[in-house]
CSV table of C-alpha atoms in Angstrom, one decimal:
chain,number,residue,atom,x,y,z
M,1,MET,CA,-4.7,34.5,9.1
M,2,VAL,CA,-6.0,35.9,12.4
M,3,HIS,CA,-7.1,39.5,12.6
M,4,LYS,CA,-5.4,41.4,15.5
M,5,ASP,CA,-8.7,42.8,16.8
M,6,ARG,CA,-10.3,39.4,17.3
M,7,ASP,CA,-8.1,38.8,20.3
M,8,ASN,CA,-10.0,41.7,22.0
M,9,PHE,CA,-13.3,39.7,22.0
M,10,LYS,CA,-11.9,37.3,24.7
M,11,HIS,CA,-12.1,40.0,27.3
M,12,PHE,CA,-15.8,40.7,27.2
M,13,ASP,CA,-18.0,39.8,30.2
M,14,MET,CA,-20.2,36.9,29.1
M,15,ASN,CA,-22.7,37.3,32.0
M,16,THR,CA,-24.5,40.3,30.6
M,17,ILE,CA,-28.0,39.6,29.2
M,18,ILE,CA,-29.5,42.0,26.8
M,19,GLU,CA,-33.3,41.9,26.6
M,20,LYS,CA,-34.8,43.2,23.3
M,21,LYS,CA,-38.4,44.1,22.5
M,22,THR,CA,-39.4,41.5,20.0
M,23,ARG,CA,-43.2,41.8,19.5
M,24,LEU,CA,-45.9,44.3,19.3
M,25,PRO,CA,-48.7,44.7,21.8
M,26,GLU,CA,-52.2,43.6,20.8
M,27,LEU,CA,-53.4,47.2,20.3
M,28,LEU,CA,-51.2,50.1,19.1
M,29,PRO,CA,-52.1,53.6,20.2
M,30,HIS,CA,-54.2,55.9,18.1
M,31,GLY,CA,-52.1,57.7,15.5
M,32,TRP,CA,-49.2,55.1,15.4
M,33,LYS,CA,-49.1,55.0,11.6
M,34,LYS,CA,-48.6,58.8,11.4
M,35,GLU,CA,-45.8,58.6,14.1
M,36,VAL,CA,-44.0,55.8,12.3
M,37,ALA,CA,-44.4,57.6,9.0
M,38,ASN,CA,-42.8,60.8,10.5
M,39,ILE,CA,-39.9,58.8,12.0
M,40,LEU,CA,-39.2,57.0,8.7
M,41,GLY,CA,-39.8,60.2,6.6
M,42,ILE,CA,-42.5,58.5,4.5
M,43,HIS,CA,-46.2,59.2,3.8
M,44,VAL,CA,-48.9,57.6,5.9
M,45,ASN,CA,-50.3,55.9,2.7
M,46,THR,CA,-47.0,54.1,2.2
M,47,VAL,CA,-47.3,52.7,5.7
M,48,THR,CA,-50.9,51.5,4.9
M,49,LYS,CA,-49.9,49.9,1.6
M,50,ALA,CA,-46.9,48.1,3.1
M,51,LEU,CA,-49.1,46.7,5.9
M,52,LYS,CA,-51.6,45.4,3.4
M,53,ALA,CA,-48.9,43.7,1.3
M,54,ARG,CA,-47.2,42.2,4.5
M,55,LYS,CA,-43.9,41.9,2.7
M,56,GLY,CA,-41.0,43.9,1.4
M,57,GLN,CA,-38.2,46.0,2.8
M,58,MET,CA,-40.5,48.9,3.8
M,59,TYR,CA,-42.8,46.5,5.7
M,60,GLU,CA,-39.8,45.3,7.7
M,61,LYS,CA,-38.7,48.9,8.5
M,62,ILE,CA,-42.2,49.8,9.6
M,63,LYS,CA,-42.4,46.7,11.8
M,64,THR,CA,-39.0,47.2,13.4
M,65,THR,CA,-39.7,50.9,14.1
M,66,ALA,CA,-43.0,50.1,15.7
M,67,ILE,CA,-41.4,47.3,17.8
M,68,LYS,CA,-38.7,49.7,19.0
M,69,LYS,CA,-41.3,52.3,20.0
M,70,TRP,CA,-44.1,50.2,21.4
M,71,GLY,CA,-42.8,46.7,21.7
M,72,GLU,CA,-43.2,44.5,24.8
């Protein structure tokens, strides 16, 4: 069974290239942990603990937020 909306995908222009920021710079600006904590609505210590653990859902949120804000 084919969904009716799938036929609409054929009309997109395939020449558009979207460039995404994928990595962090070598040095982040002073106070970046506090800014990320404010954006995510969490405490600064939560950011510090997640960075030390280097795993988990919160770590991934922190990493993606920092990449969106300061990524190269």
